[in-house]
CSV table of C-alpha atoms and ligand atoms in Angstrom, one decimal:
chain,number,residue,atom,x,y,z
B,496,MET,CA,0.1,0.1,-0.2
B,497,ARG,CA,1.2,3.5,-0.2
B,498,ALA,CA,1.9,5.5,2.2
B,499,ALA,CA,3.1,9.3,4.0
B,500,ARG,CA,6.3,8.4,5.7
B,501,ILE,CA,9.7,10.1,7.3
B,502,HIS,CA,12.7,8.1,8.4
B,503,ALA,CA,13.7,11.1,11.0
B,504,TYR,CA,12.7,14.0,12.5
B,505,GLY,CA,12.9,16.7,10.3
B,506,THR,CA,11.0,18.9,8.2
B,507,ILE,CA,8.0,18.5,5.9
B,508,ASP,CA,10.6,18.4,2.9
B,509,ASP,CA,11.7,15.0,4.5
B,510,ILE,CA,8.1,13.2,4.0
B,511,ARG,CA,8.1,10.5,1.5
B,512,PHE,CA,5.2,8.7,-0.5
B,513,GLU,CA,6.7,5.2,-0.9
B,514,ASP,CA,5.0,1.3,-0.6
B,515,VAL,CA,5.0,-0.1,2.4
B,516,ARG,CA,3.9,-3.4,3.9
B,517,GLU,CA,0.4,-3.3,4.9
B,518,PRO,CA,0.0,-3.2,8.4
B,519,VAL,CA,-0.4,-6.3,10.9
B,520,ILE,CA,-3.5,-6.0,13.3
B,521,GLY,CA,-3.2,-7.4,16.8
B,522,LEU,CA,-5.8,-8.9,18.8
B,523,ASP,CA,-7.5,-5.8,19.7
B,524,ASP,CA,-6.5,-3.7,16.4
B,525,VAL,CA,-9.3,-2.8,13.9
B,526,LEU,CA,-7.8,-2.5,10.5
B,527,VAL,CA,-9.5,0.3,8.4
B,528,ARG,CA,-9.2,1.2,4.8
B,529,VAL,CA,-8.9,4.7,5.1
B,530,GLU,CA,-11.2,7.3,3.2
B,531,ALA,CA,-10.0,10.6,4.4
B,532,ALA,CA,-7.2,11.5,7.2
B,533,ALA,CA,-7.2,15.2,8.6
B,534,LEU,CA,-4.0,17.3,9.4
B,535,ASN,CA,-3.1,19.0,12.7
B,536,PRO,CA,-1.0,21.4,13.5
B,537,MET,CA,0.3,18.4,16.0
B,538,ASP,CA,1.0,16.2,13.1
B,539,ASN,CA,4.1,19.0,12.3
B,540,LYS,CA,5.3,19.4,15.5
B,541,LEU,CA,5.8,15.3,16.3
B,542,MET,CA,7.7,15.7,12.8
B,543,ALA,CA,10.1,18.2,14.1
B,544,GLY,CA,10.6,16.1,16.7
B,545,TYR,CA,9.3,19.4,18.9
B,546,LEU,CA,6.9,17.0,21.4
B,547,LYS,CA,9.4,13.9,21.3
B,548,ASP,CA,9.5,13.8,25.1
B,549,PHE,CA,5.7,12.9,25.4
B,550,PHE,CA,5.2,11.0,22.3
B,551,PRO,CA,9.0,9.4,20.6
B,552,LEU,CA,8.4,7.8,17.2
B,553,ALA,CA,9.8,4.9,16.1
B,554,PHE,CA,10.9,5.2,12.2
B,555,PRO,CA,10.1,5.0,9.6
B,556,TYR,CA,6.7,6.8,10.6
B,557,THR,CA,3.6,6.9,9.2
B,558,LEU,CA,2.2,10.5,9.7
B,559,GLY,CA,-1.5,11.3,10.5
B,560,THR,CA,-3.7,10.7,13.3
B,561,ASP,CA,-7.0,11.2,12.6
B,562,LEU,CA,-9.1,9.7,9.9
B,563,ALA,CA,-12.3,7.6,8.7
B,564,GLY,CA,-13.1,5.0,6.8
B,565,THR,CA,-14.3,1.3,6.2
B,566,VAL,CA,-13.1,-1.3,8.4
B,567,VAL,CA,-12.1,-4.6,6.7
B,568,ALA,CA,-10.5,-6.6,9.4
B,569,THR,CA,-10.8,-6.9,12.6
B,570,GLY,CA,-8.7,-8.9,15.5
B,571,ALA,CA,-9.7,-11.6,17.3
B,572,LEU,CA,-10.6,-9.6,20.4
B,573,VAL,CA,-12.7,-7.0,19.1
B,574,ALA,CA,-16.4,-6.8,19.8
B,575,GLY,CA,-18.9,-4.5,18.7
B,576,ILE,CA,-17.4,-3.6,15.3
B,577,SER,CA,-17.2,-5.5,12.1
B,578,PRO,CA,-15.8,-5.2,8.9
B,579,GLY,CA,-17.7,-2.9,6.6
B,580,ASP,CA,-18.6,-0.6,9.5
B,581,LYS,CA,-18.2,3.1,8.9
B,582,VAL,CA,-15.9,4.7,11.7
B,583,ILE,CA,-13.7,7.6,12.8
B,584,ALA,CA,-10.4,7.6,14.5
B,585,ARG,CA,-7.6,9.4,16.4
B,586,THR,CA,-4.5,6.5,16.7
B,587,ASP,CA,-2.1,7.1,19.5
B,588,PRO,CA,0.1,9.9,18.1
B,589,THR,CA,3.6,8.1,18.9
B,590,ALA,CA,2.0,5.2,16.5
B,591,GLY,CA,0.2,7.9,13.8
B,592,GLY,CA,-0.5,5.6,10.3
B,593,ALA,CA,-3.6,7.7,9.3
B,594,PHE,CA,-2.0,9.2,6.0
B,595,ALA,CA,-1.7,5.7,4.1
B,596,GLU,CA,-4.2,3.3,2.5
B,597,LEU,CA,-4.8,1.3,5.4
B,598,ALA,CA,-4.5,1.8,9.2
B,599,ALA,CA,-4.1,-0.6,12.1
B,600,VAL,CA,-6.1,1.0,15.0
B,601,PRO,CA,-6.7,0.0,18.8
B,602,ALA,CA,-10.7,-0.8,18.8
B,603,ARG,CA,-11.0,1.8,22.0
B,604,LEU,CA,-9.8,4.4,20.1
B,605,VAL,CA,-12.6,3.8,17.4
B,606,ALA,CA,-16.1,5.5,16.5
B,607,ARG,CA,-18.8,3.9,14.7
B,608,VAL,CA,-21.1,6.0,12.4
B,609,SER,CA,-23.9,6.5,10.4
B,610,PRO,CA,-23.5,4.7,6.6
B,611,ASP,CA,-25.3,7.7,5.7
B,612,LEU,CA,-23.0,10.4,6.1
B,613,ALA,CA,-20.4,11.6,4.1
B,614,LEU,CA,-17.7,9.7,4.9
B,615,ALA,CA,-14.7,11.8,4.3
B,616,SER,CA,-15.5,15.1,5.4
B,617,LEU,CA,-15.9,13.2,9.4
B,618,ALA,CA,-11.9,12.8,9.2
B,619,GLY,CA,-11.8,16.6,10.5
B,620,LEU,CA,-13.6,15.8,13.5
B,621,PRO,CA,-11.3,14.0,15.8
B,622,THR,CA,-8.2,16.2,17.0
B,623,ALA,CA,-10.3,19.3,16.2
B,624,ALA,CA,-13.6,18.5,17.7
B,625,GLY,CA,-12.8,16.0,20.6
B,626,SER,CA,-10.4,19.2,22.1
B,627,ALA,CA,-13.0,21.5,21.3
B,628,TRP,CA,-15.3,19.3,23.4
B,629,GLN,CA,-12.5,19.0,26.1
B,630,ALA,CA,-11.5,22.3,26.4
B,631,LEU,CA,-15.4,23.3,26.7
B,632,PHE,CA,-17.2,20.4,28.5
B,633,GLU,CA,-14.3,18.9,30.6
B,634,ALA,CA,-12.0,21.7,31.2
B,635,ALA,CA,-14.0,25.0,31.6
B,636,ALA,CA,-17.0,22.4,32.4
B,637,ILE,CA,-19.0,26.1,30.7
B,638,ARG,CA,-22.5,26.5,31.5
B,639,PRO,CA,-26.0,27.8,29.5
B,640,GLY,CA,-25.7,31.8,29.5
B,641,GLN,CA,-22.1,32.0,30.0
B,642,SER,CA,-20.2,34.6,28.3
B,643,VAL,CA,-17.3,32.5,26.1
B,644,LEU,CA,-14.1,33.7,24.1
B,645,ILE,CA,-13.2,31.7,21.6
B,646,HIS,CA,-9.6,32.4,19.5
B,647,ALA,CA,-9.0,31.5,16.3
B,648,GLY,CA,-12.6,30.6,15.7
B,649,ALA,CA,-12.0,29.4,11.8
B,650,GLY,CA,-9.3,27.3,13.1
B,651,GLY,CA,-9.7,23.5,13.1
B,652,VAL,CA,-10.3,23.6,16.8
B,653,GLY,CA,-12.0,27.0,17.1
B,654,SER,CA,-14.4,26.1,14.4
B,655,PHE,CA,-15.8,23.5,16.6
B,656,ALA,CA,-15.5,25.3,19.8
B,657,VAL,CA,-18.0,28.0,18.1
B,658,GLN,CA,-20.6,25.8,17.7
B,659,LEU,CA,-20.2,23.4,20.5
B,660,ALA,CA,-19.8,26.3,22.8
B,661,SER,CA,-23.4,27.6,20.7
B,662,LEU,CA,-24.8,25.0,20.8
B,663,ALA,CA,-24.7,24.6,24.6
B,664,GLY,CA,-26.3,28.2,25.3
B,665,ALA,CA,-23.4,30.1,25.6
B,666,HIS,CA,-22.9,33.8,23.8
B,667,VAL,CA,-19.9,33.0,21.8
B,668,THR,CA,-17.6,35.8,20.8
B,669,ALA,CA,-15.2,34.9,18.2
B,670,THR,CA,-11.5,36.2,17.0
B,671,ALA,CA,-11.0,35.4,13.5
B,672,SER,CA,-9.4,37.3,10.2
B,673,ALA,CA,-11.5,39.2,8.0
B,674,ALA,CA,-11.9,36.6,5.6
B,675,ASN,CA,-13.5,34.3,8.2
B,676,LEU,CA,-15.7,37.0,9.8
B,677,ASP,CA,-18.6,35.7,7.8
B,678,LEU,CA,-18.1,32.4,8.3
B,679,VAL,CA,-18.0,32.3,12.2
B,680,HIS,CA,-21.1,34.1,12.7
B,681,ALA,CA,-22.4,31.4,11.0
B,682,LEU,CA,-21.2,28.7,12.9
B,683,GLY,CA,-22.7,30.2,15.8
B,684,ALA,CA,-20.8,33.4,17.3
B,685,LYS,CA,-22.5,36.7,18.3
B,686,LYS,CA,-19.6,38.6,17.9
B,687,VAL,CA,-16.6,38.3,15.6
B,688,ILE,CA,-13.3,40.2,15.7
B,689,ASP,CA,-11.3,40.6,13.2
B,690,TYR,CA,-8.0,40.0,15.2
B,691,ARG,CA,-5.6,41.7,12.8
B,692,HIS,CA,-7.6,45.2,12.6
B,693,GLU,CA,-9.6,45.0,15.6
B,694,ASP,CA,-8.0,45.0,19.9
B,695,PHE,CA,-9.7,41.9,21.2
B,696,ALA,CA,-9.0,43.0,24.7
B,697,ALA,CA,-10.5,46.5,24.3
B,698,ILE,CA,-13.8,45.6,22.8
B,699,SER,CA,-14.5,42.1,23.7
B,700,PRO,CA,-17.1,41.5,26.7
B,701,THR,CA,-16.4,40.5,29.9
B,702,ALA,CA,-16.0,36.9,29.4
B,703,ASP,CA,-16.5,33.8,31.8
B,704,VAL,CA,-14.6,31.4,30.0
B,705,VAL,CA,-11.8,32.3,27.4
B,706,ILE,CA,-10.5,29.2,24.9
B,707,ASP,CA,-7.0,29.7,23.6
B,708,THR,CA,-5.3,28.3,20.7
B,709,ILE,CA,-3.3,30.9,19.8
B,710,GLY,CA,-0.9,31.9,23.3
B,711,GLY,CA,1.9,34.2,23.8
B,712,GLU,CA,0.7,38.0,23.9
B,713,THR,CA,-3.0,36.4,22.6
B,714,LEU,CA,-3.0,34.8,25.6
B,715,GLU,CA,-1.5,37.4,28.3
B,716,ARG,CA,-3.9,39.9,27.1
B,717,SER,CA,-6.6,37.5,27.7
B,718,LEU,CA,-6.3,37.7,30.9
B,719,GLY,CA,-7.3,41.6,31.3
B,720,ILE,CA,-11.1,40.9,29.7
B,721,ILE,CA,-12.0,37.5,32.1
B,722,ARG,CA,-14.1,38.4,35.0
B,723,PRO,CA,-12.2,36.8,38.6
B,724,GLY,CA,-13.6,33.8,39.2
B,725,GLY,CA,-13.8,33.1,35.2
B,726,LYS,CA,-11.3,30.1,33.5
B,727,LEU,CA,-8.7,30.5,30.9
B,728,ILE,CA,-8.0,27.1,28.7
B,729,GLY,CA,-4.9,27.7,26.6
B,730,LEU,CA,-3.8,24.5,24.3
B,731,SER,CA,-1.0,26.0,22.2
B,732,ALA,CA,1.7,25.3,24.5
B,733,PRO,CA,2.0,24.5,28.3
B,734,PHE,CA,2.1,28.5,29.8
B,735,ASP,CA,2.9,30.3,33.4
B,736,THR,CA,-0.8,30.4,34.9
B,737,GLU,CA,0.8,32.6,38.4
B,738,ALA,CA,-0.7,35.9,36.6
B,739,ALA,CA,-4.0,34.3,36.5
B,740,LYS,CA,-4.1,33.2,39.5
B,741,ALA,CA,-3.2,36.9,41.1
B,742,ARG,CA,-6.2,37.6,39.2
B,743,GLY,CA,-8.0,35.1,40.5
B,744,ILE,CA,-8.7,33.3,37.3
B,745,ASP,CA,-8.4,29.5,37.0
B,746,ALA,CA,-6.0,28.8,34.6
B,747,GLN,CA,-4.2,25.6,33.1
B,748,PHE,CA,-3.7,24.4,30.0
B,749,LEU,CA,-5.2,21.5,28.1
B,750,PHE,CA,-3.5,18.4,26.6
B,751,HIS,CA,-5.8,16.6,24.4
B,752,GLN,CA,-6.4,12.7,25.4
B,753,SER,CA,-7.8,10.6,22.1
B,754,ASP,CA,-11.3,9.2,23.5
B,755,ALA,CA,-13.8,6.9,21.6
B,756,GLY,CA,-17.0,8.2,24.1
B,757,ARG,CA,-16.2,11.9,23.3
B,758,LEU,CA,-15.6,10.8,19.5
B,759,ALA,CA,-19.1,9.1,19.0
B,760,ALA,CA,-20.7,12.4,21.1
B,761,VAL,CA,-19.4,14.8,18.4
B,762,ALA,CA,-19.8,12.3,15.4
B,763,ALA,CA,-23.6,12.0,16.5
B,764,LEU,CA,-24.0,15.5,16.7
B,765,ALA,CA,-22.4,15.5,13.1
B,766,VAL,CA,-25.1,12.6,11.9
B,767,GLU,CA,-28.1,15.0,13.3
B,768,ASP,CA,-26.9,18.0,11.1
B,769,ARG,CA,-25.7,20.3,14.2
B,770,LEU,CA,-22.1,20.3,14.0
B,771,GLN,CA,-20.8,21.4,10.4
B,772,ILE,CA,-17.5,20.0,9.2
B,773,VAL,CA,-15.8,23.1,7.6
B,774,VAL,CA,-13.3,21.5,5.5
B,775,GLY,CA,-10.9,24.1,3.8
B,776,ARG,CA,-8.7,22.1,1.1
B,777,GLN,CA,-8.1,18.3,0.1
B,778,PHE,CA,-5.6,17.0,-1.6
B,779,PRO,CA,-4.3,13.3,-2.7
B,780,LEU,CA,-2.1,11.5,-0.7
B,781,ALA,CA,0.8,11.6,-2.8
B,782,ASP,CA,0.4,15.3,-2.5
B,783,THR,CA,0.7,14.9,1.5
B,784,ILE,CA,3.4,17.9,1.4
B,785,ASP,CA,1.4,20.2,-0.2
B,786,ALA,CA,-1.0,19.7,2.3
B,787,PHE,CA,1.6,20.1,4.9
B,788,ARG,CA,2.4,23.5,3.6
B,789,LEU,CA,-0.9,25.0,3.5
B,790,LEU,CA,-1.7,24.1,7.1
B,791,LEU,CA,2.1,26.0,7.6
B,792,LYS,CA,1.3,28.6,5.5
B,793,GLY,CA,-1.9,29.4,7.1
B,794,GLY,CA,-5.4,30.5,5.9
B,795,ALA,CA,-6.9,27.1,4.7
B,796,ARG,CA,-10.4,28.0,6.9
B,797,GLY,CA,-11.0,24.9,8.6
B,798,LYS,CA,-9.5,21.6,8.3
B,799,ILE,CA,-7.5,20.2,5.5
B,800,LEU,CA,-7.3,16.3,4.4
B,801,VAL,CA,-5.5,14.3,2.5
B,802,ARG,CA,-7.4,10.9,0.6
B,803,PRO,CA,-5.8,8.2,-0.1
Y,1551,NAP,N1,-2.9,21.4,23.3
Y,1551,NAP,C1,-3.5,20.6,22.6
Y,1551,NAP,O1,-4.0,19.3,22.8
Y,1551,NAP,C2,-4.5,21.2,21.6
Y,1551,NAP,C3,-5.0,20.2,20.6
Y,1551,NAP,C4,-5.4,21.0,19.1
Y,1551,NAP,C5,-4.8,21.8,18.9
Y,1551,NAP,N2,-3.5,22.4,19.7
Y,1551,NAP,C6,-2.9,23.2,19.4
Y,1551,NAP,O2,-3.7,24.6,18.9
Y,1551,NAP,C7,-3.5,25.3,17.7
Y,1551,NAP,C8,-4.5,25.4,16.9
Y,1551,NAP,O3,-4.8,24.2,16.2
Y,1551,NAP,P1,-5.7,24.2,15.2
Y,1551,NAP,O4,-6.3,22.7,14.3
Y,1551,NAP,O5,-7.2,24.9,15.4
Y,1551,NAP,O6,-4.9,25.1,14.1
Y,1551,NAP,P2,-5.5,25.4,12.4
Y,1551,NAP,O7,-6.7,24.9,11.9
Y,1551,NAP,O8,-4.5,25.6,11.3
Y,1551,NAP,O9,-6.4,27.0,13.0
Y,1551,NAP,C9,-5.2,28.4,13.5
Y,1551,NAP,C10,-6.2,28.9,12.8
Y,1551,NAP,O10,-5.6,30.2,13.8
Y,1551,NAP,C11,-6.0,31.5,13.8
Y,1551,NAP,N3,-5.2,32.6,14.2
Y,1551,NAP,C12,-4.1,32.8,13.6
Y,1551,NAP,N4,-3.1,34.0,14.3
Y,1551,NAP,C13,-4.4,34.6,15.1
Y,1551,NAP,C14,-4.4,35.4,16.4
Y,1551,NAP,N5,-3.4,36.1,16.4
Y,1551,NAP,N6,-5.7,35.4,16.8
Y,1551,NAP,C15,-6.7,34.9,16.3
Y,1551,NAP,N7,-6.7,33.7,15.4
Y,1551,NAP,C16,-5.6,33.5,15.1
Y,1551,NAP,C17,-6.0,31.7,12.3
Y,1551,NAP,O11,-7.4,32.3,11.6
Y,1551,NAP,P3,-7.5,33.2,10.1
Y,1551,NAP,O12,-7.6,32.2,9.1
Y,1551,NAP,O13,-8.7,33.9,10.2
Y,1551,NAP,O14,-6.1,33.7,10.3
Y,1551,NAP,C18,-6.8,30.0,12.2
Y,1551,NAP,O15,-8.3,29.9,11.5
Y,1551,NAP,C19,-2.1,24.5,17.2
Y,1551,NAP,O16,-1.3,25.2,17.9
Y,1551,NAP,C20,-2.5,23.1,17.8
Y,1551,NAP,O17,-1.3,22.2,18.1
Y,1551,NAP,C21,-3.3,22.0,21.0
């Protein structure tokens, strides 16, 4: 089969599109014929070696964690998933394997989805929607009526966070660049701030909760708009929480954990057409390097997919 792999830590120019042996499944794995896989900024961080203390890679490493496809075989101990089932999954980042024609995934990381849905776009769900869900409902425990500011509302995580917070009855403000203001409004944000031309810290309503995937100055300046007792959930990188504590703000760095239950919850919302999966661009698997170039350049508006 064909797969996009790296043979050492490096840059996107080190990605190779190669003929490799089909994966062999373990007793508790399922073998999935990949219909689409989604890029995440984490794929680039893994490739560069930035995350090697958490996720040490073994080479050659097949890139990609988020996939949608059809089960073609199951290990002897797998229950509840059968060949022919349509599924989505987020593989363990250390294992990767999504940017390939076939992927072996532990059954505990797989969620079945309705056969009626367009399968490819569902590949955009696992990391982005899973992180948004974990940030809003597990870390911040948002409640109806709360004021929530979501940075990067047109991004992978942000586009799901805007929708999920709106569905939960929050008053959502988001930041985005000018080209994406309409999109983020349509996803449910009551107010969208053009972060390149407006000062969000001056015009955002006081927030009960801020979800931040940007970090740095954006994260620091967000402290000024959160009410005492409010929450700041940062996802871009671990940060010093002391300044937040001094203002009575509960700040935490969130590290997304794969969870099939959470995946099933977001997939169910997509099935009911209550959660839109914004797909920016799709590339053939052979053009994975071009897909990464777009990810790094920015401006894709939603998820970037590769299709075997
Ligand atoms: N900790 C975790 O477990 C975890 C989980 C998921 C993601 N993350 C991290 O979160 C970050 C975002 O991930 P993603 O998948 O959402 O990325 P993405 O899909 O590439 O989206 C990035 C978004 O950032 C926006 N943006 C850039 N600069 C901005 C600024 N100064 N203010 C507001 N928005 C800005 C861009 O908006 P425009 O296009 O409108 O300019 C773009 O939509 C990455 O660093 C990723 O590694 C961490």
